Short mmCIF file of C-alpha atoms and ligand atoms in Angstrom, two decimals:
data_model
loop_
_atom_site.label_atom_id
_atom_site.label_comp_id
_atom_site.label_asym_id
_atom_site.label_seq_id
_atom_site.Cartn_x
_atom_site.Cartn_y
_atom_site.Cartn_z
CA UNK B 1 48.84 30.78 127.41
CA UNK B 2 46.56 27.89 126.53
CA UNK B 3 48.25 25.01 124.66
CA UNK B 4 45.39 24.68 122.21
CA UNK B 5 43.90 26.02 118.99
CA UNK B 6 40.33 27.04 118.29
CA UNK B 7 38.73 26.23 114.94
CA UNK B 8 35.55 27.84 113.64
CA UNK B 9 33.40 26.18 110.97
CA UNK B 10 32.28 29.26 109.03
CA UNK B 11 29.35 27.34 107.56
CA UNK B 12 27.73 26.84 110.94
CA UNK B 13 29.61 29.22 113.24
CA UNK B 14 30.44 26.25 115.45
CA UNK B 15 33.82 26.45 117.20
CA UNK B 16 35.89 23.79 118.83
CA UNK B 17 39.01 23.99 120.97
CA UNK B 18 41.64 21.33 120.28
CA UNK B 19 44.52 20.72 122.71
CA UNK B 20 48.11 20.74 121.41
CA UNK B 21 49.83 17.66 122.86
CA UNK B 22 53.54 16.92 122.25
CA UNK B 23 53.58 19.52 119.48
CA UNK B 24 50.57 18.08 117.62
CA UNK B 25 46.80 18.23 117.36
CA UNK B 26 44.82 14.97 117.27
CA UNK B 27 43.17 14.71 113.86
CA UNK B 28 40.48 12.41 115.28
CA UNK B 29 39.21 15.34 117.40
CA UNK B 30 39.04 17.45 114.27
CA UNK B 31 37.09 14.73 112.45
CA UNK B 32 34.50 14.62 115.20
CA UNK B 33 33.69 18.28 114.52
CA UNK B 34 34.11 18.23 110.75
CA UNK B 35 33.35 14.69 109.54
CA UNK B 36 34.22 14.17 105.88
CA UNK B 37 36.61 17.15 105.72
CA UNK B 38 40.07 15.68 105.38
CA UNK B 39 43.55 17.07 105.85
CA UNK B 40 45.12 17.29 102.39
CA UNK B 41 48.79 16.48 102.93
CA UNK B 42 50.59 14.74 100.03
CA UNK B 43 53.95 13.33 101.11
CA UNK B 44 52.88 13.72 104.77
CA UNK B 45 54.62 17.10 104.87
CA UNK B 46 52.57 18.23 107.90
CA UNK B 47 51.32 14.95 109.33
CA UNK B 48 52.60 13.10 112.39
CA UNK B 49 51.56 9.49 111.77
CA UNK B 50 52.37 8.25 115.26
CA UNK B 51 53.79 8.93 118.69
CA UNK B 52 57.30 7.53 118.97
CA UNK B 53 59.98 7.36 121.66
CA UNK B 54 62.74 5.99 119.40
CA UNK B 55 64.46 8.93 117.70
CA UNK B 56 64.37 12.68 118.20
CA UNK B 57 65.17 14.88 115.24
CA UNK B 58 65.22 18.67 115.04
CA UNK B 59 65.89 19.51 111.41
CA UNK B 60 66.32 23.26 111.95
CA UNK B 61 68.83 22.85 114.75
CA UNK B 62 70.59 19.85 113.17
CA UNK B 63 69.93 17.58 116.18
CA UNK B 64 69.61 13.79 116.01
CA UNK B 65 69.26 11.59 119.10
CA UNK B 66 68.52 7.89 119.50
CA UNK B 67 66.50 7.28 122.68
CA UNK B 68 67.81 10.62 123.95
CA UNK B 69 71.51 9.97 123.26
CA UNK B 70 73.14 12.48 120.84
CA UNK B 71 74.26 10.85 117.60
CA UNK B 72 77.71 12.43 118.01
CA UNK B 73 78.29 10.57 121.33
CA UNK B 74 77.03 7.29 119.96
CA UNK B 75 79.18 7.56 116.81
CA UNK B 76 82.21 8.39 118.94
CA UNK B 77 81.81 5.85 121.75
CA UNK B 78 79.33 3.12 120.87
CA UNK B 79 79.10 0.25 118.40
CA UNK B 80 76.35 -0.62 115.95
CA UNK B 81 75.30 -3.70 117.89
CA UNK B 82 74.99 -1.70 121.10
CA UNK B 83 73.00 0.99 119.25
CA UNK B 84 70.71 -1.67 117.80
CA UNK B 85 70.04 -2.90 121.35
CA UNK B 86 69.38 0.68 122.46
CA UNK B 87 66.92 1.31 119.64
CA UNK B 88 65.05 -1.92 120.30
CA UNK B 89 65.04 -1.92 124.11
CA UNK B 90 65.04 1.79 124.87
CA UNK B 91 68.11 1.60 127.13
CA UNK B 92 71.79 0.92 126.65
CA UNK B 93 72.63 -2.67 127.67
CA UNK B 94 74.52 -3.54 130.85
CA UNK B 95 77.68 -5.54 130.22
CA UNK B 96 76.02 -8.97 130.73
CA UNK B 97 73.06 -7.88 128.61
CA UNK B 98 75.39 -6.82 125.82
CA UNK B 99 77.41 -10.04 125.97
CA UNK B 100 74.18 -12.06 125.71
CA UNK B 101 72.87 -9.89 122.87
CA UNK B 102 76.13 -10.16 120.90
CA UNK B 103 76.16 -13.92 121.40
CA UNK B 104 72.53 -14.18 120.28
CA UNK B 105 73.21 -12.18 117.10
CA UNK B 106 76.40 -14.10 116.36
CA UNK B 107 74.57 -17.43 116.65
CA UNK B 108 72.03 -16.34 114.01
CA UNK B 109 74.34 -15.07 111.25
CA UNK B 110 74.02 -18.21 109.11
CA UNK B 111 71.28 -18.46 106.50
CA UNK B 112 69.46 -21.63 105.52
CA UNK B 113 71.35 -23.35 102.68
CA UNK B 114 68.26 -23.23 100.50
CA UNK B 115 68.12 -19.45 100.75
CA UNK B 116 71.50 -19.31 99.05
CA UNK B 117 71.56 -22.39 96.85
CA UNK B 118 68.01 -22.44 95.56
CA UNK B 119 66.84 -18.91 96.00
CA UNK B 120 69.78 -16.52 95.55
CA UNK B 121 71.50 -18.71 92.97
CA UNK B 122 68.34 -18.57 90.88
CA UNK B 123 68.74 -14.89 90.07
CA UNK B 124 69.87 -13.70 86.64
CA UNK B 125 73.65 -13.34 86.47
CA UNK B 126 73.57 -9.50 86.48
CA UNK B 127 70.87 -9.06 89.15
CA UNK B 128 71.20 -5.85 91.20
CA UNK B 129 72.20 -6.79 94.78
CA UNK B 130 69.51 -4.53 96.26
CA UNK B 131 66.83 -6.27 94.18
CA UNK B 132 68.21 -9.57 95.46
CA UNK B 133 68.15 -8.32 99.05
CA UNK B 134 64.54 -7.10 98.83
CA UNK B 135 63.47 -10.52 97.55
CA UNK B 136 65.67 -12.53 99.91
CA UNK B 137 64.33 -10.73 102.99
CA UNK B 138 60.77 -11.41 101.84
CA UNK B 139 61.69 -15.05 101.17
CA UNK B 140 62.82 -15.48 104.80
CA UNK B 141 59.16 -15.35 105.82
CA UNK B 142 58.70 -18.67 104.02
CA UNK B 143 61.51 -20.22 106.08
CA UNK B 144 60.32 -19.03 109.50
CA UNK B 145 56.63 -19.77 109.72
CA UNK B 146 56.59 -18.84 113.42
CA UNK B 147 57.16 -15.24 112.30
CA UNK B 148 53.42 -14.80 111.96
CA UNK B 149 53.13 -14.93 115.76
CA UNK B 150 53.86 -11.23 116.03
CA UNK B 151 52.23 -10.88 119.46
CA UNK B 152 54.18 -13.76 120.98
CA UNK B 153 57.17 -12.07 122.71
CA UNK B 154 59.50 -15.06 122.24
CA UNK B 155 58.76 -15.39 118.55
CA UNK B 156 59.00 -11.65 118.01
CA UNK B 157 62.41 -11.44 119.69
CA UNK B 158 63.61 -14.40 117.63
CA UNK B 159 62.65 -12.78 114.31
CA UNK B 160 64.27 -9.49 115.35
CA UNK B 161 67.51 -11.31 116.15
CA UNK B 162 67.37 -13.26 112.90
CA UNK B 163 66.79 -10.18 110.78
CA UNK B 164 69.59 -8.13 112.33
CA UNK B 165 72.01 -11.08 112.25
CA UNK B 166 71.23 -12.34 108.74
CA UNK B 167 71.09 -9.00 106.95
CA UNK B 168 74.91 -8.75 106.47
CA UNK B 169 75.02 -12.40 105.35
CA UNK B 170 72.32 -11.83 102.73
CA UNK B 171 73.92 -8.55 101.67
CA UNK B 172 77.36 -10.09 101.16
CA UNK B 173 75.83 -13.14 99.43
CA UNK B 174 74.05 -10.83 96.97
CA UNK B 175 77.34 -9.09 96.22
CA UNK B 176 79.32 -12.32 95.81
CA UNK B 177 76.69 -13.64 93.42
CA UNK B 178 76.67 -10.46 91.34
CA UNK B 179 80.46 -10.66 90.84
CA UNK B 180 80.56 -14.42 90.36
CA UNK B 181 82.48 -15.15 93.56
CA UNK B 182 81.71 -18.11 95.84
CA UNK B 183 79.62 -17.49 98.96
CA UNK B 184 81.61 -16.96 102.18
CA UNK B 185 80.10 -18.37 105.37
CA UNK B 186 79.95 -16.12 108.45
CA UNK B 187 83.05 -16.15 110.67
CA UNK B 188 81.64 -16.05 114.19
CA UNK B 189 85.04 -15.25 115.69
CA UNK B 190 84.71 -11.75 114.21
CA UNK B 191 82.54 -8.92 115.45
CA UNK B 192 79.53 -7.65 113.47
CA UNK B 193 81.17 -5.24 110.98
CA UNK B 194 84.35 -7.33 110.62
CA UNK B 195 82.33 -10.43 109.86
CA UNK B 196 80.49 -8.54 107.13
CA UNK B 197 83.80 -7.40 105.59
CA UNK B 198 85.08 -10.98 105.74
CA UNK B 199 81.99 -12.25 103.90
CA UNK B 200 82.47 -9.47 101.32
CA UNK B 201 86.19 -9.73 100.60
CA UNK B 202 87.58 -13.09 101.72
CA UNK B 203 89.21 -15.01 98.87
CA UNK B 204 91.45 -18.01 99.68
CA UNK B 205 92.92 -17.07 103.05
CA UNK B 206 91.80 -19.34 105.94
CA UNK B 207 90.89 -16.36 108.12
CA UNK B 208 90.18 -12.83 106.90
CA UNK B 209 91.17 -10.05 109.29
CA UNK B 210 89.90 -6.68 108.04
CA UNK B 211 91.75 -3.42 108.65
CA UNK B 212 90.64 -2.11 112.08
CA UNK B 213 90.32 1.49 110.85
CA UNK B 214 88.03 0.44 108.01
CA UNK B 215 86.06 -1.85 110.32
CA UNK B 216 85.49 0.96 112.79
CA UNK B 217 84.58 3.38 109.97
CA UNK B 218 81.97 0.93 108.71
CA UNK B 219 80.61 0.52 112.24
CA UNK B 220 80.30 4.32 112.55
CA UNK B 221 78.44 4.45 109.24
CA UNK B 222 76.15 1.69 110.54
CA UNK B 223 75.47 3.73 113.71
CA UNK B 224 74.68 6.85 111.67
CA UNK B 225 72.27 4.96 109.43
CA UNK B 226 70.58 2.89 112.15
CA UNK B 227 67.50 5.08 112.45
CA UNK B 228 66.02 8.34 111.26
CA UNK B 229 62.47 8.37 112.67
CA UNK B 230 59.58 8.38 110.18
CA UNK B 231 61.54 8.32 106.92
CA UNK B 232 60.15 6.74 103.74
CA UNK B 233 61.35 3.18 104.41
CA UNK B 234 60.36 3.22 108.09
CA UNK B 235 56.94 4.46 107.04
CA UNK B 236 56.75 1.56 104.56
CA UNK B 237 57.65 -0.83 107.40
CA UNK B 238 54.95 0.62 109.61
CA UNK B 239 52.29 0.69 106.91
CA UNK B 240 52.85 -2.96 105.96
CA UNK B 241 53.33 -3.91 109.62
CA UNK B 242 50.04 -2.24 110.50
CA UNK B 243 48.25 -4.97 108.54
CA UNK B 244 49.93 -7.45 110.94
CA UNK B 245 52.05 -8.96 108.18
CA UNK B 246 55.10 -10.87 109.45
CA UNK B 247 58.27 -8.80 110.03
CA UNK B 248 60.16 -10.27 107.02
CA UNK B 249 57.43 -9.16 104.63
CA UNK B 250 57.26 -5.72 106.26
CA UNK B 251 61.06 -5.44 106.21
CA UNK B 252 61.14 -6.35 102.52
CA UNK B 253 58.74 -3.46 101.86
CA UNK B 254 61.04 -1.15 103.82
CA UNK B 255 64.04 -2.37 101.77
CA UNK B 256 62.08 -1.70 98.58
CA UNK B 257 61.39 1.87 99.71
CA UNK B 258 65.09 2.30 100.45
CA UNK B 259 65.98 1.21 96.91
CA UNK B 260 64.73 4.46 95.36
CA UNK B 261 67.15 7.27 94.37
CA UNK B 262 65.30 9.78 96.52
CA UNK B 263 66.09 7.70 99.62
CA UNK B 264 68.78 4.99 99.86
CA UNK B 265 69.97 5.45 96.31
CA UNK B 266 71.17 9.01 96.84
CA UNK B 267 74.81 8.21 97.67
CA UNK B 268 75.10 6.24 94.44
CA UNK B 269 73.69 9.27 92.62
CA UNK B 270 76.33 11.45 94.32
CA UNK B 271 79.17 9.31 92.97
CA UNK B 272 77.66 9.30 89.48
CA UNK B 273 77.29 13.09 89.67
CA UNK B 274 80.89 13.63 90.87
CA UNK B 275 82.17 11.29 88.15
CA UNK B 276 80.17 13.16 85.54
CA UNK B 277 81.57 16.51 86.72
CA UNK B 278 85.00 14.89 86.28
CA UNK B 279 87.18 17.83 87.24
CA UNK B 280 87.21 20.50 89.91
CA UNK B 281 87.24 23.17 87.17
CA UNK B 282 83.83 22.02 85.96
CA UNK B 283 82.16 22.58 89.35
CA UNK B 284 80.99 26.21 88.85
CA UNK B 285 79.36 25.36 85.50
CA UNK B 286 77.67 22.34 87.07
CA UNK B 287 76.27 24.47 89.89
CA UNK B 288 74.93 26.98 87.37
CA UNK B 289 73.25 24.10 85.53
CA UNK B 290 71.54 22.91 88.73
CA UNK B 291 70.33 26.45 89.43
CA UNK B 292 68.96 26.64 85.89
CA UNK B 293 66.90 23.53 86.61
CA UNK B 294 69.13 20.89 84.99
CA UNK B 295 68.90 18.23 87.68
CA UNK B 296 69.64 18.39 91.38
CA UNK B 297 72.76 18.58 93.43
CA UNK B 298 72.74 15.00 94.70
CA UNK B 299 73.44 14.56 98.41
CA UNK B 300 72.10 18.04 99.11
CA UNK B 301 68.80 18.94 100.71
CA UNK B 302 66.59 16.99 103.04
CA UNK B 303 62.89 16.89 103.81
CA UNK B 304 63.55 17.45 107.51
CA UNK B 305 67.04 18.96 107.89
CA UNK B 306 67.09 22.61 107.06
CA UNK B 307 70.64 23.00 108.37
CA UNK B 308 73.81 20.88 108.16
CA UNK B 309 72.90 17.20 108.64
CA UNK B 310 74.75 16.22 111.88
CA UNK B 311 75.55 12.84 110.35
CA UNK B 312 77.30 14.51 107.39
CA UNK B 313 79.69 16.26 109.81
CA UNK B 314 80.67 12.95 111.45
CA UNK B 315 81.01 11.24 108.08
CA UNK B 316 83.35 13.95 106.81
CA UNK B 317 85.71 13.22 109.72
CA UNK B 318 85.43 9.47 109.18
CA UNK B 319 86.26 9.94 105.49
CA UNK B 320 89.63 11.47 106.40
CA UNK B 321 90.48 8.44 108.56
CA UNK B 322 89.48 6.01 105.82
CA UNK B 323 91.46 7.86 103.15
CA UNK B 324 94.57 7.58 105.37
CA UNK B 325 94.31 3.82 104.83
CA UNK B 326 92.89 3.57 101.32
CA UNK B 327 94.40 6.66 99.76
CA UNK B 328 92.25 9.67 98.92
CA UNK B 329 89.21 9.14 96.76
CA UNK B 330 89.98 11.30 93.70
CA UNK B 331 86.38 12.55 93.71
CA UNK B 332 86.83 14.12 97.16
CA UNK B 333 88.25 17.41 95.84
CA UNK B 334 85.28 17.84 93.53
CA UNK B 335 82.91 17.15 96.44
CA UNK B 336 84.65 19.66 98.72
CA UNK B 337 84.57 22.35 96.02
CA UNK B 338 80.89 21.66 95.32
CA UNK B 339 80.09 22.01 98.99
CA UNK B 340 82.12 25.19 99.30
CA UNK B 341 80.41 26.89 96.37
CA UNK B 342 76.90 25.66 97.24
CA UNK B 343 77.15 26.78 100.86
CA UNK B 344 77.93 30.33 99.77
CA UNK B 345 75.43 30.49 96.90
CA UNK B 346 72.14 32.33 97.40
CA UNK B 347 70.14 29.61 95.58
CA UNK B 348 71.17 26.90 98.06
CA UNK B 349 71.33 29.17 101.12
CA UNK B 350 67.82 30.59 100.62
CA UNK B 351 66.38 27.07 100.16
CA UNK B 352 68.32 25.80 103.18
CA UNK B 353 70.03 23.11 101.13
CA UNK B 354 72.97 21.57 103.00
CA UNK B 355 74.92 18.33 102.52
CA UNK B 356 73.00 15.33 103.82
CA UNK B 357 74.34 12.01 105.12
CA UNK B 358 74.79 10.71 101.58
CA UNK B 359 77.03 13.44 100.27
CA UNK B 360 80.18 11.86 101.75
CA UNK B 361 79.14 8.29 102.60
CA UNK B 362 79.46 7.15 98.97
CA UNK B 363 83.04 8.43 98.80
CA UNK B 364 83.93 6.30 101.81
CA UNK B 365 82.18 3.20 100.49
CA UNK B 366 83.87 3.61 97.13
CA UNK B 367 87.31 4.07 98.72
CA UNK B 368 86.69 0.89 100.75
CA UNK B 369 86.08 -1.01 97.52
CA UNK B 370 82.29 -1.35 97.56
CA UNK B 371 80.70 -1.20 94.11
CA UNK B 372 78.00 1.44 93.59
CA UNK B 373 75.30 -1.22 93.42
CA UNK B 374 76.03 -2.12 97.04
CA UNK B 375 75.41 1.35 98.47
CA UNK B 376 71.69 0.95 99.20
CA UNK B 377 72.43 -2.54 100.53
CA UNK B 378 74.96 -1.03 102.96
CA UNK B 379 72.23 1.33 104.13
CA UNK B 380 69.69 -1.47 104.63
CA UNK B 381 71.94 -3.51 106.95
CA UNK B 382 71.92 -1.06 109.88
CA UNK B 383 68.52 0.51 109.16
CA UNK B 384 67.01 -2.89 109.91
CA UNK B 385 67.44 -2.12 113.63
CA UNK B 386 65.50 1.13 113.24
CA UNK B 387 62.76 -0.49 111.16
CA UNK B 388 62.29 -3.20 113.77
CA UNK B 389 62.32 -0.74 116.68
CA UNK B 390 59.48 1.21 115.05
CA UNK B 391 57.62 -1.93 114.04
CA UNK B 392 57.73 -3.25 117.60
CA UNK B 393 56.72 0.11 119.05
CA UNK B 394 53.77 0.31 116.68
CA UNK B 395 52.51 -3.18 117.58
CA UNK B 396 52.77 -2.38 121.29
CA UNK B 397 50.71 0.77 120.78
CA UNK B 398 47.79 -1.25 119.43
CA UNK B 399 47.75 0.97 116.37
CA UNK B 400 45.15 1.05 113.61
CA UNK B 401 45.77 -0.32 110.13
CA UNK B 402 47.27 2.45 107.97
CA UNK B 403 44.49 3.62 105.72
CA UNK B 404 44.59 7.28 104.67
CA UNK B 405 41.71 9.07 102.96
CA UNK B 406 41.74 10.88 99.61
CA UNK B 407 40.19 13.92 97.99
CA UNK B 408 38.43 12.50 94.95
CA UNK B 409 39.00 14.53 91.76
CA UNK B 410 37.74 12.03 89.12
CA UNK B 411 34.57 12.09 86.99
CA UNK B 412 31.05 12.21 88.41
CA UNK B 413 28.91 9.08 88.04
CA UNK B 414 28.29 8.11 84.41
CA UNK B 415 26.69 5.21 82.57
CA UNK B 416 28.61 2.39 80.98
CA UNK B 417 28.69 2.55 77.16
CA UNK B 418 29.14 -0.73 75.22
CA UNK B 419 32.42 -0.84 73.26
CA UNK B 420 30.61 -0.78 69.92
CA UNK B 421 28.95 2.50 70.81
CA UNK B 422 32.08 4.37 72.07
N1 ACO V 1 69.58 20.46 94.35
C1 ACO V 1 69.01 21.58 93.85
N2 ACO V 1 67.83 22.08 94.26
C2 ACO V 1 67.19 21.41 95.23
C3 ACO V 1 67.71 20.24 95.82
C4 ACO V 1 68.95 19.76 95.35
N3 ACO V 1 69.50 18.65 95.86
N4 ACO V 1 66.86 19.76 96.76
C5 ACO V 1 65.83 20.63 96.77
N5 ACO V 1 66.03 21.62 95.85
C6 ACO V 1 65.17 22.79 95.60
C7 ACO V 1 63.93 22.40 94.81
O1 ACO V 1 64.16 22.56 93.42
C8 ACO V 1 62.92 23.38 95.36
O2 ACO V 1 63.18 24.63 94.76
P1 ACO V 1 61.95 25.61 94.38
O3 ACO V 1 61.33 25.98 95.69
O4 ACO V 1 62.57 26.75 93.66
O5 ACO V 1 61.03 24.79 93.52
C9 ACO V 1 63.28 23.49 96.83
O6 ACO V 1 64.69 23.22 96.89
C10 ACO V 1 62.52 22.53 97.74
O7 ACO V 1 62.69 21.20 97.23
P2 ACO V 1 61.66 20.02 97.45
O8 ACO V 1 61.85 18.99 96.39
O9 ACO V 1 60.28 20.59 97.61
O10 ACO V 1 62.11 19.47 98.86
P3 ACO V 1 61.71 18.07 99.47
O11 ACO V 1 61.76 18.25 100.95
O12 ACO V 1 60.45 17.54 98.90
O13 ACO V 1 62.87 17.09 98.97
C11 ACO V 1 64.83 15.78 98.85
C12 ACO V 1 63.88 16.59 99.76
C13 ACO V 1 64.02 14.73 98.06
C14 ACO V 1 65.84 15.05 99.71
C15 ACO V 1 65.53 16.75 97.89
O14 ACO V 1 66.26 17.74 98.59
C16 ACO V 1 66.45 16.04 96.89
O15 ACO V 1 65.98 15.57 95.85
N6 ACO V 1 67.79 15.95 97.20
C17 ACO V 1 68.71 15.24 96.35
C18 ACO V 1 68.60 13.74 96.60
C19 ACO V 1 69.18 13.35 97.95
O16 ACO V 1 70.27 13.76 98.30
N7 ACO V 1 68.44 12.50 98.68
C20 ACO V 1 68.90 11.95 99.96
C21 ACO V 1 68.02 12.36 101.06
S1 ACO V 1 68.71 11.80 102.61
C22 ACO V 1 68.27 10.19 102.75
O17 ACO V 1 67.30 9.70 102.25
C23 ACO V 1 69.15 9.36 103.54
#
């Protein structure tokens, strides 16, 4: 059987055979035959914008792999820093490579004093930490002017290291500012997730040693959120990066995309929803309301997953471990009941709506003491590795600037009428 499709232009009778390569058909071939006839695809529902070797995702089968490694194995056995290396370099590091990588990241955790004192301290007292993060990441481009050298391998590697290393520092600084607590400098004796927790929670103790179970849980959440192929924020990174903007500017755009409730804001919406439901007895009525069109079941449904999100399964297990330390989040019972009812309800089953990664992650973050405002920030920290892996891959592919076409539906040409005659 030929791996191709044949298209006939019924206006001319002309036919053309297009090969199917890696599950797709090259739109440029189509355009050669039918110039000026565009694919109409709002939200890119049926469009592959690139070829990528970073992450494999099969939404129907519930499969997620980074560089070929199943997410379950990485969550079980790896660390976020190792996964970041894997995403960026395509292979797991050898021991010396990992030691060097960890050292490199650790040496770049500090931020320039002016970023904190002049820039972050200038925000309004109740600034949302994600708004602060978006702006702070963009501001880094003004501190590292060499970042514009995106085709210089040394400069590129340096900016990648800086972004991954400084993201937790900026994130914690945004939190400390929003609660009126003094900034905590990085503690380079701690590993990546523990250092972040120290910068978040340290008060007056000379050395903050976070609970190892919570540290590992956070690292697992970082692994699960490190990449998810061409999602909204990664697409933002690629689109801005395709103009050859510096990586801080592109990363700020990706952070901004992650800020929205349809993307990185979903776990916050889950907590608000569970709090609003208030009691397990109110779950059936809430579900009926959703089915009647009164809002959505937050943390359910996904553009790509049409079965149980594999990350949600891992997170559910992690939640149990965290609750052993923190005590059970009182909203958990409501969440479990919601899931139980939804998974047996025709409305959700027929639409293939299953819990996504955000259904349980918010419960963990809340039990660990993170305020709701910090949830998208917690997502941005690890996703930075994924954004950068895709950005780098795109630059190496010598890609075109992102510039889609449109189907114009506005008025025909008409003559200007002076304001006095309108
Ligand atoms: N609750 C109730 N109904 C839903 C839900 C939901 N969470 N999600 C989708 N549906 C219904 C829609 O009403 C629609 O029904 P219809 O065919 O009768 O009109 C159908 O399922 C298809 O929904 P779409 O909006 O077309 O699906 P799309 O792929 O565009 O949206 C999205 C995916 C945005 C994630 C959606 O499922 C949603 O809003 N979920 C809640 C928010 C959420 O959890 N977002 C996190 C996503 S994961 C992440 O970003 C990390």
